[in-house]
Amino acid sequence: MKVTTINTRLRALRAFYNFLCKSKLIDRNPMKNIKLLRDRQKTIDTLDNKEIEKLIRTIRKEKTFISFRDEVIVLVFLDTGVRLSELVGIEVNDVRGNIIIIRRTKNLFERTVYLSETTQEQLSRYIKIRGDVETTKLFISQDNKQLNRHSIQTRLTKYGKEAMINKRVSPHTFRHTMAKRMIVSGVDAFSLMHLLGHTDITVTKRYVNLWGQDLEQKHKLHGALKGLKI
């Protein structure tokens, strides 16, 4: 088994035995001293400026409602870092100016994400073109029904190939790209944790460690001793 699979099962066992102990159904917790396995940290792909611009240009070539919808989806992904499951759960009423209320979250806690002017303008245009349909979901299919996750992933993969981007173009790639750009821009891990909807800051700190080279370059430009004649 992979380390992640083993750790997932260990967490389930830990939760189960913790419940039994709290309910006083057992006297001793056999999982008390069982630790999770350490896993090798893998490099995560992100998109650079040229790749993002190339992707948007490729999507715009089609000049259809569906391609415009897809462009807005990509902008929302990149701007907010939301998960795919969170994006398909957004309703029209969740969009309020430059913010979106994310209700369908992984940890069941609602959170607010913020939009740049570009995304806000394009999203506003999309909502007007979308019009009134039966579903209240923000992103709809060609048949005016709720857009499913598989369709989004399939179209993103298609655009990635057409743009000849030699990386996986996916919602998760956009999420990591957003995290990297925020970190390199100087956003602290605690703020990023809330924007991404992480329940544990250690997950967010992993991103900081992954992109250390970018931070090293940033330190060279803005280090505390920069400009001092000492």
Short mmCIF file of C-alpha atoms in Angstrom, two decimals:
data_model
loop_
_atom_site.label_atom_id
_atom_site.label_comp_id
_atom_site.label_asym_id
_atom_site.label_seq_id
_atom_site.Cartn_x
_atom_site.Cartn_y
_atom_site.Cartn_z
CA MET A 1 0.00 0.00 0.00
CA LYS A 2 1.02 3.60 -0.49
CA VAL A 3 1.92 5.61 2.60
CA THR A 4 -1.08 7.90 2.09
CA THR A 5 -3.43 4.87 2.01
CA ILE A 6 -1.93 3.46 5.21
CA ASN A 7 -2.19 6.84 6.97
CA THR A 8 -5.83 7.22 5.87
CA ARG A 9 -6.67 3.89 7.48
CA LEU A 10 -4.68 4.70 10.60
CA ARG A 11 -6.64 7.95 10.99
CA ALA A 12 -9.91 6.04 10.65
CA LEU A 13 -8.82 3.51 13.29
CA ARG A 14 -7.66 6.31 15.57
CA ALA A 15 -11.02 8.09 15.29
CA PHE A 16 -12.90 4.83 15.93
CA TYR A 17 -10.95 3.91 19.05
CA ASN A 18 -11.09 7.48 20.36
CA PHE A 19 -14.87 7.25 20.09
CA LEU A 20 -14.91 3.90 21.94
CA CYS A 21 -12.77 5.38 24.74
CA LYS A 22 -14.91 8.50 25.10
CA SER A 23 -18.02 6.34 25.17
CA LYS A 24 -16.35 4.19 27.87
CA LEU A 25 -16.85 1.05 25.80
CA ILE A 26 -13.16 0.11 26.17
CA ASP A 27 -10.68 0.77 28.97
CA ARG A 28 -7.54 1.15 26.89
CA ASN A 29 -6.98 2.81 23.51
CA PRO A 30 -4.78 0.53 21.35
CA MET A 31 -4.15 3.44 18.91
CA LYS A 32 -2.83 5.81 21.58
CA ASN A 33 0.85 5.43 20.70
CA ILE A 34 0.46 4.56 17.01
CA LYS A 35 1.96 7.30 14.83
CA LEU A 36 1.33 8.05 11.17
CA LEU A 37 4.01 7.06 8.67
CA ARG A 38 6.24 9.77 7.29
CA ASP A 39 5.81 10.33 3.57
CA ARG A 40 8.26 11.77 1.06
CA GLN A 41 7.23 15.31 0.09
CA LYS A 42 6.59 15.44 -3.64
CA THR A 43 7.08 18.41 -5.93
CA ILE A 44 3.79 20.02 -6.92
CA ASP A 45 3.26 21.44 -10.40
CA THR A 46 2.15 25.06 -10.72
CA LEU A 47 1.58 27.24 -13.78
CA ASP A 48 3.73 30.26 -14.52
CA ASN A 49 2.55 33.55 -16.06
CA LYS A 50 3.19 32.51 -19.67
CA GLU A 51 1.34 29.21 -19.23
CA ILE A 52 -1.67 30.92 -17.65
CA GLU A 53 -1.81 33.52 -20.42
CA LYS A 54 -1.43 30.80 -23.07
CA LEU A 55 -4.26 28.81 -21.50
CA ILE A 56 -6.63 31.81 -21.41
CA ARG A 57 -5.82 32.67 -25.05
CA THR A 58 -6.56 29.08 -26.07
CA ILE A 59 -9.94 29.11 -24.30
CA ARG A 60 -10.90 32.45 -25.89
CA LYS A 61 -10.32 31.12 -29.41
CA GLU A 62 -13.63 29.20 -29.35
CA LYS A 63 -15.75 32.33 -28.74
CA THR A 64 -18.82 30.47 -27.42
CA PHE A 65 -20.87 30.66 -24.23
CA ILE A 66 -19.25 27.42 -23.05
CA SER A 67 -15.71 28.70 -23.65
CA PHE A 68 -16.53 31.98 -21.87
CA ARG A 69 -17.94 30.00 -18.95
CA ASP A 70 -14.74 27.93 -18.88
CA GLU A 71 -12.61 31.07 -18.89
CA VAL A 72 -14.53 32.40 -15.87
CA ILE A 73 -14.14 29.03 -14.13
CA VAL A 74 -10.36 29.16 -14.62
CA LEU A 75 -10.23 32.75 -13.32
CA VAL A 76 -12.21 31.78 -10.20
CA PHE A 77 -9.96 28.78 -9.59
CA LEU A 78 -6.79 30.88 -9.93
CA ASP A 79 -8.13 33.82 -7.94
CA THR A 80 -9.58 31.89 -5.00
CA GLY A 81 -7.89 28.49 -4.89
CA VAL A 82 -11.24 26.75 -4.31
CA ARG A 83 -11.52 22.99 -4.67
CA LEU A 84 -13.43 21.47 -7.60
CA SER A 85 -16.18 20.19 -5.27
CA GLU A 86 -16.49 23.70 -3.79
CA LEU A 87 -16.74 25.38 -7.19
CA VAL A 88 -19.59 23.18 -8.45
CA GLY A 89 -21.45 23.89 -5.20
CA ILE A 90 -21.42 27.70 -5.66
CA GLU A 91 -24.86 29.21 -6.21
CA VAL A 92 -25.64 32.50 -7.95
CA ASN A 93 -26.65 34.11 -4.64
CA ASP A 94 -23.26 33.18 -3.13
CA VAL A 95 -21.60 35.76 -5.39
CA ARG A 96 -21.67 39.15 -3.70
CA GLY A 97 -19.61 41.77 -5.48
CA ASN A 98 -15.95 40.96 -4.97
CA ILE A 99 -16.57 37.99 -2.66
CA ILE A 100 -17.94 34.47 -2.94
CA ILE A 101 -19.34 32.55 0.03
CA ILE A 102 -18.12 28.96 -0.14
CA ARG A 103 -20.68 26.74 1.55
CA ARG A 104 -19.93 23.25 0.25
CA THR A 105 -16.57 22.86 1.99
CA LYS A 106 -14.46 19.85 2.85
CA ASN A 107 -14.46 20.66 6.60
CA LEU A 108 -18.13 21.81 6.68
CA PHE A 109 -17.14 25.36 7.72
CA GLU A 110 -18.30 28.14 5.41
CA ARG A 111 -15.63 30.61 4.30
CA THR A 112 -15.29 33.75 2.22
CA VAL A 113 -12.98 34.03 -0.80
CA TYR A 114 -12.14 37.22 -2.64
CA LEU A 115 -12.08 38.19 -6.30
CA SER A 116 -9.76 40.49 -8.21
CA GLU A 117 -11.29 43.19 -10.43
CA THR A 118 -10.71 41.13 -13.58
CA THR A 119 -12.46 38.04 -12.22
CA GLN A 120 -15.26 40.12 -10.73
CA GLU A 121 -15.95 41.84 -14.09
CA GLN A 122 -15.88 38.59 -16.08
CA LEU A 123 -18.03 36.78 -13.52
CA SER A 124 -20.57 39.60 -13.58
CA ARG A 125 -20.72 39.37 -17.39
CA TYR A 126 -21.13 35.59 -17.18
CA ILE A 127 -24.07 35.86 -14.74
CA LYS A 128 -25.85 38.29 -17.08
CA ILE A 129 -25.33 36.02 -20.10
CA ARG A 130 -26.28 32.94 -18.05
CA GLY A 131 -29.69 34.44 -17.31
CA ASP A 132 -32.44 32.74 -15.31
CA VAL A 133 -32.54 28.95 -15.51
CA GLU A 134 -34.04 26.20 -13.35
CA THR A 135 -30.88 25.43 -11.38
CA THR A 136 -29.55 27.90 -8.82
CA LYS A 137 -25.99 26.67 -9.32
CA LEU A 138 -23.63 29.31 -10.70
CA PHE A 139 -21.97 27.27 -13.43
CA ILE A 140 -24.27 25.50 -15.85
CA SER A 141 -23.99 23.12 -18.78
CA GLN A 142 -25.05 23.74 -22.38
CA ASP A 143 -28.45 22.29 -21.40
CA ASN A 144 -28.87 24.86 -18.60
CA LYS A 145 -28.34 22.22 -15.93
CA GLN A 146 -25.86 22.04 -13.06
CA LEU A 147 -22.32 21.50 -14.34
CA ASN A 148 -20.70 18.34 -13.00
CA ARG A 149 -17.11 17.89 -11.86
CA HIS A 150 -16.15 15.42 -14.57
CA SER A 151 -17.12 17.84 -17.35
CA ILE A 152 -14.96 20.59 -15.87
CA GLN A 153 -11.92 18.35 -15.51
CA THR A 154 -12.34 16.96 -19.03
CA ARG A 155 -12.49 20.42 -20.59
CA LEU A 156 -9.51 21.70 -18.60
CA THR A 157 -7.45 18.72 -19.79
CA LYS A 158 -8.54 19.46 -23.37
CA TYR A 159 -7.49 23.11 -23.13
CA GLY A 160 -4.17 22.14 -21.57
CA LYS A 161 -3.36 19.87 -24.50
CA GLU A 162 -4.45 22.47 -27.07
CA ALA A 163 -2.26 25.08 -25.37
CA MET A 164 0.62 22.54 -25.39
CA ILE A 165 1.23 22.94 -21.67
CA ASN A 166 3.39 20.05 -20.50
CA LYS A 167 1.86 19.98 -17.05
CA ARG A 168 -1.39 18.66 -15.67
CA VAL A 169 -4.03 21.38 -16.09
CA SER A 170 -6.52 20.69 -13.32
CA PRO A 171 -8.39 22.39 -10.47
CA HIS A 172 -5.72 21.13 -8.07
CA THR A 173 -2.97 22.65 -10.21
CA PHE A 174 -4.82 25.99 -10.11
CA ARG A 175 -5.18 25.68 -6.32
CA HIS A 176 -1.45 25.12 -5.92
CA THR A 177 -0.68 27.92 -8.37
CA MET A 178 -2.82 30.33 -6.35
CA ALA A 179 -1.11 29.24 -3.11
CA LYS A 180 2.35 29.70 -4.60
CA ARG A 181 1.59 33.15 -6.02
CA MET A 182 0.16 34.29 -2.70
CA ILE A 183 3.17 33.01 -0.74
CA VAL A 184 5.68 34.59 -3.13
CA SER A 185 3.72 37.86 -2.89
CA GLY A 186 4.22 37.84 0.88
CA VAL A 187 0.91 36.48 2.22
CA ASP A 188 1.45 34.79 5.59
CA ALA A 189 0.66 31.11 6.11
CA PHE A 190 -2.14 31.80 8.62
CA SER A 191 -4.08 34.02 6.18
CA LEU A 192 -3.52 31.57 3.33
CA MET A 193 -4.77 28.73 5.53
CA HIS A 194 -8.14 30.48 5.87
CA LEU A 195 -8.36 31.39 2.18
CA LEU A 196 -7.70 27.78 1.14
CA GLY A 197 -9.96 26.30 3.81
CA HIS A 198 -7.26 24.22 5.52
CA THR A 199 -8.06 23.02 9.03
CA ASP A 200 -4.40 22.45 9.90
CA ILE A 201 -1.73 25.08 9.29
CA THR A 202 0.91 22.36 8.81
CA VAL A 203 -0.65 21.64 5.40
CA THR A 204 -0.25 25.30 4.44
CA LYS A 205 3.31 25.39 5.77
CA ARG A 206 4.16 22.55 3.41
CA TYR A 207 3.51 24.93 0.52
CA VAL A 208 5.92 27.45 2.04
CA ASN A 209 8.62 24.77 2.22
CA LEU A 210 7.96 23.59 -1.33
CA TRP A 211 8.55 26.99 -2.88
CA GLY A 212 11.57 27.95 -0.80
CA GLN A 213 13.62 28.96 -3.84
CA ASP A 214 11.09 31.66 -4.70
CA LEU A 215 11.18 32.87 -1.12
CA GLU A 216 14.97 32.88 -1.23
CA GLN A 217 14.84 35.21 -4.25
CA LYS A 218 12.29 37.40 -2.47
CA HIS A 219 14.57 37.59 0.57
CA LYS A 220 17.44 38.78 -1.64
CA LEU A 221 15.25 41.63 -2.90
CA HIS A 222 13.50 42.59 0.36
CA GLY A 223 15.65 41.21 3.20
CA ALA A 224 15.79 43.18 6.43
CA LEU A 225 19.37 44.28 5.77
CA LYS A 226 18.72 45.34 2.18
CA GLY A 227 19.85 48.92 1.62
CA LEU A 228 21.71 49.28 4.91
CA LYS A 229 25.26 50.65 4.69
CA ILE A 230 26.88 48.45 7.31
#
